[in-house]
C-alpha cells in the first residue's frame, strides 16, 4: 500500500511539475564556467587553514613558539574559519543558498576537526609524551571490518601531511594519534554502500496562508508537509550516516564505524541527541562538556552550553546561506532544553518515545515553513 500510494504521488508530481533539477545540465554548466562557482572555490581555500594549523603545531613541537603564542594563532585560525566563508557568502551575490550550505558545512566540519587536532596535540605536550609514549585509540571502538590493524605513532611524529589529510577526510571529528584501522577494503561491502548512495516537496502554495494568517490553513499545510519532510530527513540520515560515511570509512580503512546508535528507540529527548549523531556527540563530550565539568561547572550548565553551541551552528548553517537572520533554528534548538525536561519529567517508555517522534515530525516542518516564508517574502514578494 505504501509503495502504491507513494508511486501515485511520484507520478502526480512528475506530471504536474516535471523534472525540476537536471543533473546533466548542472555538470555541463560547471565544466563550461567553473569560476562562477564561488562555493567550490571556498572549499578549495579551506586547505590553507588546515596547513596553518599543522604548521603551528610543528613549531610548538620544536619549541620555536610558546604555548601562549600558539594558542593565539590557533584561536585566530579557528575564528577565521567561521568568519571568512560567512563574509564571502554574504558579500558575493553569485553564491547560491545550496552552494553556501555546502561550503559552510565543510568549514564547520573543518573547525571542529582542527579544534580537536589542537587539543590532542596540546594534551600530548602537557603529559610529557613528546618522545616515546604512545597514545592509544579511544576505548570501545567497533571492529566492523575484522580485526583492527595495530599501529603506533608517537608525538610529534604524527605532525605530517599524510596524517593531517587522513584525519581531514576520515569520518570522525575527534583526532587521535593512532586511529583504529581495518586490515583490508571489502569490495562487496563497498559496492553495496555505493549503490545505496544513489538511491523537494513544493511548498510555494503554503505562502498564502502565512500572508493571510489563516491559522487553519497553516496547520493544514504544516501537517501536509510533515510526513514528506520527515521521509526526506530519514532518507538523508540513512544516505549520509549509514551509506556515505561507511563508504568513506571503507575506502580509508577506518576502523570505527559507530556513526549512530538506536536513536529511534529514544524514550527521552536527551537520549536522542546523544545517539543520532555520534561523531558530533563524541566531539562535544570530549572537547566541550568534559573540559567544562573539570573546571567545576555544573552538569546542567555544561549541557545548556552544549545546546547553545549546537544552536549557534544550526543557525549559522541556515541564516548565512539564506542571507537573513531570523533565529528560528537557534530557538528551535534551545526549545529542546525545556522539552527534554518535560519529557524526562512526565513521560516514560512508549509515551516518551512517541513524544520524541512527534517533536521530530512536527518540529522540522515548522522551521522549514518559517524560513521558506521569510525567504519567499524577502526575495519574491512583490517581484514581477
GROMACS .gro file of C-alpha atoms in nm:
model
  384
    1UNK     CA    1   0.000   0.000   0.000
    2UNK     CA    2   0.281   0.240   0.086
    3UNK     CA    3   0.460   0.165  -0.242
    4UNK     CA    4   0.145   0.217  -0.450
    5UNK     CA    5   0.049   0.535  -0.263
    6UNK     CA    6   0.392   0.693  -0.298
    7UNK     CA    7   0.420   0.580  -0.661
    8UNK     CA    8   0.095   0.762  -0.732
    9UNK     CA    9   0.227   1.078  -0.563
   10UNK     CA   10   0.554   1.049  -0.756
   11UNK     CA   11   0.375   1.027  -1.091
   12UNK     CA   12   0.134   1.304  -0.996
   13UNK     CA   13   0.418   1.544  -0.909
   14UNK     CA   14   0.617   1.440  -1.216
   15UNK     CA   15   0.319   1.514  -1.444
   16UNK     CA   16   0.234   1.839  -1.264
   17UNK     CA   17   0.582   1.989  -1.218
   18UNK     CA   18   0.812   1.789  -1.444
   19UNK     CA   19   1.182   1.738  -1.368
   20UNK     CA   20   1.290   2.046  -1.168
   21UNK     CA   21   1.662   1.961  -1.146
   22UNK     CA   22   1.865   1.834  -1.441
   23UNK     CA   23   2.199   1.696  -1.310
   24UNK     CA   24   2.348   1.679  -1.661
   25UNK     CA   25   2.277   2.047  -1.714
   26UNK     CA   26   2.435   2.132  -1.378
   27UNK     CA   27   2.755   1.938  -1.459
   28UNK     CA   28   2.779   2.090  -1.810
   29UNK     CA   29   2.734   2.440  -1.665
   30UNK     CA   30   3.020   2.384  -1.421
   31UNK     CA   31   3.250   2.244  -1.690
   32UNK     CA   32   3.186   2.547  -1.911
   33UNK     CA   33   3.244   2.807  -1.640
   34UNK     CA   34   3.397   2.665  -1.319
   35UNK     CA   35   3.491   3.013  -1.190
   36UNK     CA   36   3.124   3.103  -1.149
   37UNK     CA   37   3.107   2.856  -0.859
   38UNK     CA   38   3.243   3.056  -0.563
   39UNK     CA   39   3.129   2.790  -0.314
   40UNK     CA   40   3.363   2.534  -0.467
   41UNK     CA   41   3.646   2.788  -0.458
   42UNK     CA   42   3.570   2.841  -0.088
   43UNK     CA   43   3.605   2.468  -0.022
   44UNK     CA   44   3.943   2.461  -0.201
   45UNK     CA   45   4.067   2.759   0.001
   46UNK     CA   46   3.981   2.573   0.324
   47UNK     CA   47   4.302   2.375   0.269
   48UNK     CA   48   4.501   2.683   0.374
   49UNK     CA   49   4.356   2.679   0.727
   50UNK     CA   50   4.440   2.311   0.776
   51UNK     CA   51   4.800   2.372   0.670
   52UNK     CA   52   4.820   2.671   0.902
   53UNK     CA   53   4.713   2.453   1.197
   54UNK     CA   54   4.967   2.185   1.106
   55UNK     CA   55   5.249   2.439   1.068
   56UNK     CA   56   5.162   2.593   1.407
   57UNK     CA   57   5.172   2.253   1.578
   58UNK     CA   58   5.508   2.173   1.421
   59UNK     CA   59   5.652   2.497   1.559
   60UNK     CA   60   5.503   2.421   1.901
   61UNK     CA   61   5.653   2.072   1.895
   62UNK     CA   62   6.007   2.201   1.842
   63UNK     CA   63   5.959   2.488   2.085
   64UNK     CA   64   6.013   2.769   1.835
   65UNK     CA   65   5.699   2.942   1.968
   66UNK     CA   66   5.548   2.943   2.317
   67UNK     CA   67   5.219   2.782   2.416
   68UNK     CA   68   5.056   3.124   2.455
   69UNK     CA   69   5.160   3.234   2.108
   70UNK     CA   70   5.044   2.901   1.965
   71UNK     CA   71   4.707   2.937   2.138
   72UNK     CA   72   4.661   3.284   1.990
   73UNK     CA   73   4.749   3.162   1.639
   74UNK     CA   74   4.510   2.868   1.670
   75UNK     CA   75   4.232   3.092   1.804
   76UNK     CA   76   4.273   3.335   1.513
   77UNK     CA   77   4.280   3.048   1.266
   78UNK     CA   78   3.963   2.891   1.409
   79UNK     CA   79   3.783   3.224   1.424
   80UNK     CA   80   3.874   3.294   1.062
   81UNK     CA   81   3.740   2.954   0.959
   82UNK     CA   82   3.395   3.059   1.080
   83UNK     CA   83   3.401   3.424   0.975
   84UNK     CA   84   3.573   3.413   0.635
   85UNK     CA   85   3.324   3.189   0.448
   86UNK     CA   86   3.030   3.369   0.610
   87UNK     CA   87   3.157   3.705   0.485
   88UNK     CA   88   3.214   3.566   0.135
   89UNK     CA   89   2.863   3.421   0.123
   90UNK     CA   90   2.708   3.747   0.244
   91UNK     CA   91   2.910   3.972   0.011
   92UNK     CA   92   2.922   3.766  -0.312
   93UNK     CA   93   2.583   3.774  -0.479
   94UNK     CA   94   2.654   3.477  -0.707
   95UNK     CA   95   2.671   3.234  -0.415
   96UNK     CA   96   2.355   3.022  -0.417
   97UNK     CA   97   2.189   2.903  -0.091
   98UNK     CA   98   2.264   2.538  -0.173
   99UNK     CA   99   2.628   2.611  -0.253
  100UNK     CA  100   2.657   2.823   0.061
  101UNK     CA  101   2.518   2.544   0.281
  102UNK     CA  102   2.769   2.301   0.129
  103UNK     CA  103   3.066   2.536   0.177
  104UNK     CA  104   2.969   2.637   0.530
  105UNK     CA  105   2.915   2.273   0.626
  106UNK     CA  106   3.268   2.193   0.510
  107UNK     CA  107   3.409   2.486   0.709
  108UNK     CA  108   3.210   2.387   1.018
  109UNK     CA  109   3.347   2.032   0.998
  110UNK     CA  110   3.697   2.175   0.948
  111UNK     CA  111   3.652   2.397   1.254
  112UNK     CA  112   3.553   2.102   1.473
  113UNK     CA  113   3.836   1.883   1.339
  114UNK     CA  114   4.108   2.145   1.385
  115UNK     CA  115   3.976   2.229   1.732
  116UNK     CA  116   4.023   1.860   1.822
  117UNK     CA  117   4.362   1.849   1.645
  118UNK     CA  118   4.482   2.141   1.856
  119UNK     CA  119   4.354   1.993   2.185
  120UNK     CA  120   4.501   1.645   2.139
  121UNK     CA  121   4.847   1.773   2.048
  122UNK     CA  122   4.831   2.013   2.343
  123UNK     CA  123   4.743   1.722   2.573
  124UNK     CA  124   5.042   1.527   2.441
  125UNK     CA  125   5.278   1.811   2.524
  126UNK     CA  126   5.119   1.864   2.866
  127UNK     CA  127   5.158   1.497   2.957
  128UNK     CA  128   5.521   1.481   2.851
  129UNK     CA  129   5.462   1.239   2.561
  130UNK     CA  130   5.695   1.414   2.322
  131UNK     CA  131   5.943   1.128   2.294
  132UNK     CA  132   5.836   0.767   2.338
  133UNK     CA  133   5.489   0.744   2.490
  134UNK     CA  134   5.221   0.612   2.259
  135UNK     CA  135   4.863   0.733   2.262
  136UNK     CA  136   4.610   0.452   2.238
  137UNK     CA  137   4.293   0.476   2.030
  138UNK     CA  138   3.974   0.559   2.216
  139UNK     CA  139   3.825   0.263   2.402
  140UNK     CA  140   3.508   0.086   2.299
  141UNK     CA  141   3.562   0.112   1.922
  142UNK     CA  142   3.364  -0.113   1.690
  143UNK     CA  143   3.554  -0.380   1.497
  144UNK     CA  144   3.329  -0.357   1.191
  145UNK     CA  145   3.583  -0.494   0.942
  146UNK     CA  146   3.751  -0.792   1.107
  147UNK     CA  147   4.042  -0.737   1.342
  148UNK     CA  148   4.180  -0.386   1.355
  149UNK     CA  149   4.537  -0.343   1.244
  150UNK     CA  150   4.758  -0.224   1.531
  151UNK     CA  151   4.953   0.090   1.459
  152UNK     CA  152   5.174   0.313   1.666
  153UNK     CA  153   5.263   0.675   1.602
  154UNK     CA  154   5.435   0.883   1.867
  155UNK     CA  155   5.410   1.258   1.916
  156UNK     CA  156   5.544   1.461   1.734
  157UNK     CA  157   5.584   1.209   1.450
  158UNK     CA  158   5.212   1.248   1.385
  159UNK     CA  159   5.259   1.604   1.256
  160UNK     CA  160   5.284   1.510   0.889
  161UNK     CA  161   5.084   1.598   0.579
  162UNK     CA  162   4.976   1.236   0.543
  163UNK     CA  163   4.844   1.222   0.898
  164UNK     CA  164   4.666   1.558   0.866
  165UNK     CA  165   4.489   1.479   0.540
  166UNK     CA  166   4.391   1.133   0.660
  167UNK     CA  167   4.221   1.297   0.958
  168UNK     CA  168   4.055   1.564   0.742
  169UNK     CA  169   3.893   1.302   0.519
  170UNK     CA  170   3.826   1.042   0.790
  171UNK     CA  171   3.461   1.012   0.907
  172UNK     CA  172   3.534   1.142   1.255
  173UNK     CA  173   3.561   1.479   1.428
  174UNK     CA  174   3.786   1.363   1.714
  175UNK     CA  175   4.158   1.349   1.643
  176UNK     CA  176   4.375   1.055   1.752
  177UNK     CA  177   4.743   0.988   1.700
  178UNK     CA  178   4.651   0.627   1.617
  179UNK     CA  179   4.313   0.571   1.458
  180UNK     CA  180   4.160   0.221   1.453
  181UNK     CA  181   4.231   0.072   1.110
  182UNK     CA  182   4.072  -0.218   0.926
  183UNK     CA  183   4.304  -0.471   0.756
  184UNK     CA  184   4.151  -0.452   0.408
  185UNK     CA  185   3.884  -0.292   0.189
  186UNK     CA  186   3.582  -0.517   0.150
  187UNK     CA  187   3.479  -0.469  -0.213
  188UNK     CA  188   3.135  -0.628  -0.178
  189UNK     CA  189   3.050  -0.416   0.126
  190UNK     CA  190   3.177  -0.105  -0.054
  191UNK     CA  191   2.967  -0.174  -0.364
  192UNK     CA  192   2.652  -0.219  -0.152
  193UNK     CA  193   2.704   0.113   0.023
  194UNK     CA  194   2.780   0.288  -0.309
  195UNK     CA  195   2.458   0.150  -0.455
  196UNK     CA  196   2.263   0.285  -0.157
  197UNK     CA  197   2.408   0.633  -0.210
  198UNK     CA  198   2.235   0.665  -0.549
  199UNK     CA  199   1.906   0.574  -0.419
  200UNK     CA  200   1.160   1.890  -0.298
  201UNK     CA  201   0.848   1.899  -0.191
  202UNK     CA  202   0.675   2.206  -0.345
  203UNK     CA  203   0.579   2.450  -0.069
  204UNK     CA  204   0.509   2.767  -0.262
  205UNK     CA  205   0.135   2.706  -0.206
  206UNK     CA  206   0.198   2.743   0.169
  207UNK     CA  207   0.284   3.112   0.138
  208UNK     CA  208  -0.069   3.248   0.101
  209UNK     CA  209  -0.198   3.106   0.433
  210UNK     CA  210   0.105   3.260   0.607
  211UNK     CA  211   0.046   3.601   0.446
  212UNK     CA  212  -0.323   3.596   0.538
  213UNK     CA  213  -0.252   3.447   0.884
  214UNK     CA  214  -0.508   3.176   0.811
  215UNK     CA  215  -0.428   2.950   1.106
  216UNK     CA  216  -0.643   2.657   0.994
  217UNK     CA  217  -0.475   2.656   0.652
  218UNK     CA  218  -0.133   2.698   0.815
  219UNK     CA  219  -0.194   2.387   1.027
  220UNK     CA  220  -0.321   2.202   0.720
  221UNK     CA  221  -0.007   2.290   0.523
  222UNK     CA  222   0.212   2.202   0.821
  223UNK     CA  223   0.058   1.858   0.851
  224UNK     CA  224   0.076   1.810   0.475
  225UNK     CA  225   0.448   1.894   0.481
  226UNK     CA  226   0.530   1.694   0.797
  227UNK     CA  227   0.532   1.340   0.655
  228UNK     CA  228   0.724   1.405   0.329
  229UNK     CA  229   0.968   1.631   0.515
  230UNK     CA  230   1.035   1.361   0.772
  231UNK     CA  231   1.066   1.097   0.500
  232UNK     CA  232   1.329   1.310   0.326
  233UNK     CA  233   1.510   1.353   0.659
  234UNK     CA  234   1.512   0.977   0.719
  235UNK     CA  235   1.639   0.910   0.367
  236UNK     CA  236   1.913   1.170   0.416
  237UNK     CA  237   2.005   1.017   0.752
  238UNK     CA  238   2.042   0.670   0.601
  239UNK     CA  239   2.225   0.802   0.294
  240UNK     CA  240   2.474   1.009   0.494
  241UNK     CA  241   2.531   0.830   0.824
  242UNK     CA  242   2.499   0.471   0.704
  243UNK     CA  243   2.592   0.468   0.335
  244UNK     CA  244   2.822   0.767   0.272
  245UNK     CA  245   3.024   0.753   0.595
  246UNK     CA  246   3.065   0.377   0.560
  247UNK     CA  247   3.189   0.422   0.202
  248UNK     CA  248   3.440   0.679   0.320
  249UNK     CA  249   3.546   0.463   0.615
  250UNK     CA  250   3.585   0.154   0.394
  251UNK     CA  251   3.798   0.335   0.135
  252UNK     CA  252   4.019   0.479   0.410
  253UNK     CA  253   4.022   0.153   0.608
  254UNK     CA  254   3.891   0.345   0.908
  255UNK     CA  255   3.800   0.101   1.183
  256UNK     CA  256   3.549   0.295   1.395
  257UNK     CA  257   3.207   0.257   1.228
  258UNK     CA  258   2.989   0.383   1.515
  259UNK     CA  259   2.823   0.677   1.340
  260UNK     CA  260   2.485   0.643   1.514
  261UNK     CA  261   2.308   0.434   1.774
  262UNK     CA  262   1.944   0.334   1.822
  263UNK     CA  263   1.805   0.689   1.841
  264UNK     CA  264   1.468   0.563   1.706
  265UNK     CA  265   1.415   0.389   2.041
  266UNK     CA  266   1.469   0.713   2.232
  267UNK     CA  267   1.243   0.748   2.535
  268UNK     CA  268   1.381   1.094   2.611
  269UNK     CA  269   1.496   1.394   2.410
  270UNK     CA  270   1.837   1.375   2.576
  271UNK     CA  271   1.888   1.016   2.460
  272UNK     CA  272   1.801   1.117   2.104
  273UNK     CA  273   2.058   1.395   2.090
  274UNK     CA  274   2.323   1.168   2.241
  275UNK     CA  275   2.274   0.891   1.987
  276UNK     CA  276   2.158   1.017   1.647
  277UNK     CA  277   2.492   1.180   1.551
  278UNK     CA  278   2.775   1.002   1.729
  279UNK     CA  279   3.070   1.193   1.568
  280UNK     CA  280   2.931   1.528   1.686
  281UNK     CA  281   2.829   1.385   2.024
  282UNK     CA  282   3.180   1.247   2.084
  283UNK     CA  283   3.332   1.582   1.991
  284UNK     CA  284   3.100   1.775   2.225
  285UNK     CA  285   3.166   1.530   2.507
  286UNK     CA  286   3.544   1.527   2.463
  287UNK     CA  287   3.623   1.889   2.381
  288UNK     CA  288   3.335   2.086   2.533
  289UNK     CA  289   3.133   1.909   2.802
  290UNK     CA  290   3.407   1.725   2.996
  291UNK     CA  291   3.651   2.022   3.000
  292UNK     CA  292   3.374   2.236   3.150
  293UNK     CA  293   3.297   1.971   3.414
  294UNK     CA  294   3.669   1.954   3.504
  295UNK     CA  295   3.664   2.331   3.558
  296UNK     CA  296   3.389   2.293   3.819
  297UNK     CA  297   3.091   2.386   3.602
  298UNK     CA  298   2.766   2.210   3.693
  299UNK     CA  299   2.629   1.939   3.464
  300UNK     CA  300   2.315   2.139   3.386
  301UNK     CA  301   2.517   2.447   3.290
  302UNK     CA  302   2.751   2.236   3.074
  303UNK     CA  303   2.456   2.071   2.897
  304UNK     CA  304   2.297   2.411   2.835
  305UNK     CA  305   2.627   2.538   2.693
  306UNK     CA  306   2.641   2.239   2.456
  307UNK     CA  307   2.290   2.316   2.332
  308UNK     CA  308   2.386   2.683   2.290
  309UNK     CA  309   2.686   2.587   2.076
  310UNK     CA  310   2.471   2.348   1.873
  311UNK     CA  311   2.204   2.616   1.830
  312UNK     CA  312   2.467   2.860   1.705
  313UNK     CA  313   2.595   2.621   1.439
  314UNK     CA  314   2.241   2.530   1.329
  315UNK     CA  315   2.161   2.896   1.280
  316UNK     CA  316   2.499   2.959   1.118
  317UNK     CA  317   2.432   2.690   0.857
  318UNK     CA  318   2.085   2.826   0.775
  319UNK     CA  319   2.082   3.205   0.817
  320UNK     CA  320   2.411   3.279   0.644
  321UNK     CA  321   2.332   3.085   0.322
  322UNK     CA  322   1.984   3.241   0.307
  323UNK     CA  323   2.133   3.584   0.390
  324UNK     CA  324   1.869   3.656   0.650
  325UNK     CA  325   1.874   3.626   1.029
  326UNK     CA  326   1.553   3.505   1.188
  327UNK     CA  327   1.688   3.277   1.468
  328UNK     CA  328   1.424   3.008   1.404
  329UNK     CA  329   1.685   2.731   1.405
  330UNK     CA  330   1.850   2.878   1.715
  331UNK     CA  331   1.521   2.898   1.903
  332UNK     CA  332   1.424   2.550   1.786
  333UNK     CA  333   1.743   2.406   1.932
  334UNK     CA  334   1.710   2.598   2.258
  335UNK     CA  335   1.350   2.478   2.287
  336UNK     CA  336   1.497   2.128   2.322
  337UNK     CA  337   1.608   2.214   2.677
  338UNK     CA  338   1.259   2.264   2.828
  339UNK     CA  339   1.124   1.986   2.603
  340UNK     CA  340   1.388   1.747   2.737
  341UNK     CA  341   1.291   1.840   3.093
  342UNK     CA  342   0.918   1.794   3.029
  343UNK     CA  343   0.958   1.458   2.854
  344UNK     CA  344   1.205   1.331   3.114
  345UNK     CA  345   0.984   1.451   3.400
  346UNK     CA  346   0.637   1.341   3.292
  347UNK     CA  347   0.672   1.076   3.021
  348UNK     CA  348   0.825   0.731   3.031
  349UNK     CA  349   0.860   0.432   2.799
  350UNK     CA  350   0.647   0.437   2.486
  351UNK     CA  351   0.496   0.774   2.578
  352UNK     CA  352   0.842   0.931   2.586
  353UNK     CA  353   0.930   0.765   2.256
  354UNK     CA  354   0.609   0.898   2.100
  355UNK     CA  355   0.689   1.249   2.225
  356UNK     CA  356   1.035   1.234   2.066
  357UNK     CA  357   0.894   1.119   1.731
  358UNK     CA  358   0.620   1.386   1.735
  359UNK     CA  359   0.878   1.657   1.805
  360UNK     CA  360   1.084   1.532   1.509
  361UNK     CA  361   0.792   1.500   1.267
  362UNK     CA  362   0.628   1.835   1.357
  363UNK     CA  363   0.924   2.046   1.469
  364UNK     CA  364   1.126   2.034   1.147
  365UNK     CA  365   0.837   2.135   0.914
  366UNK     CA  366   0.763   2.434   1.138
  367UNK     CA  367   1.121   2.557   1.099
  368UNK     CA  368   1.117   2.484   0.724
  369UNK     CA  369   0.794   2.679   0.671
  370UNK     CA  370   0.922   2.972   0.881
  371UNK     CA  371   1.241   3.006   0.680
  372UNK     CA  372   1.076   2.945   0.344
  373UNK     CA  373   0.807   3.202   0.421
  374UNK     CA  374   1.061   3.468   0.523
  375UNK     CA  375   1.289   3.386   0.227
  376UNK     CA  376   0.993   3.400  -0.012
  377UNK     CA  377   0.877   3.736   0.125
  378UNK     CA  378   1.226   3.888   0.105
  379UNK     CA  379   1.314   3.762  -0.241
  380UNK     CA  380   0.992   3.710  -0.436
  381UNK     CA  381   0.711   3.906  -0.272
  382UNK     CA  382   0.616   4.198  -0.493
  383UNK     CA  383   0.856   4.097  -0.770
  384UNK     CA  384   0.704   4.096  -1.124
   0.00000   0.00000   0.00000
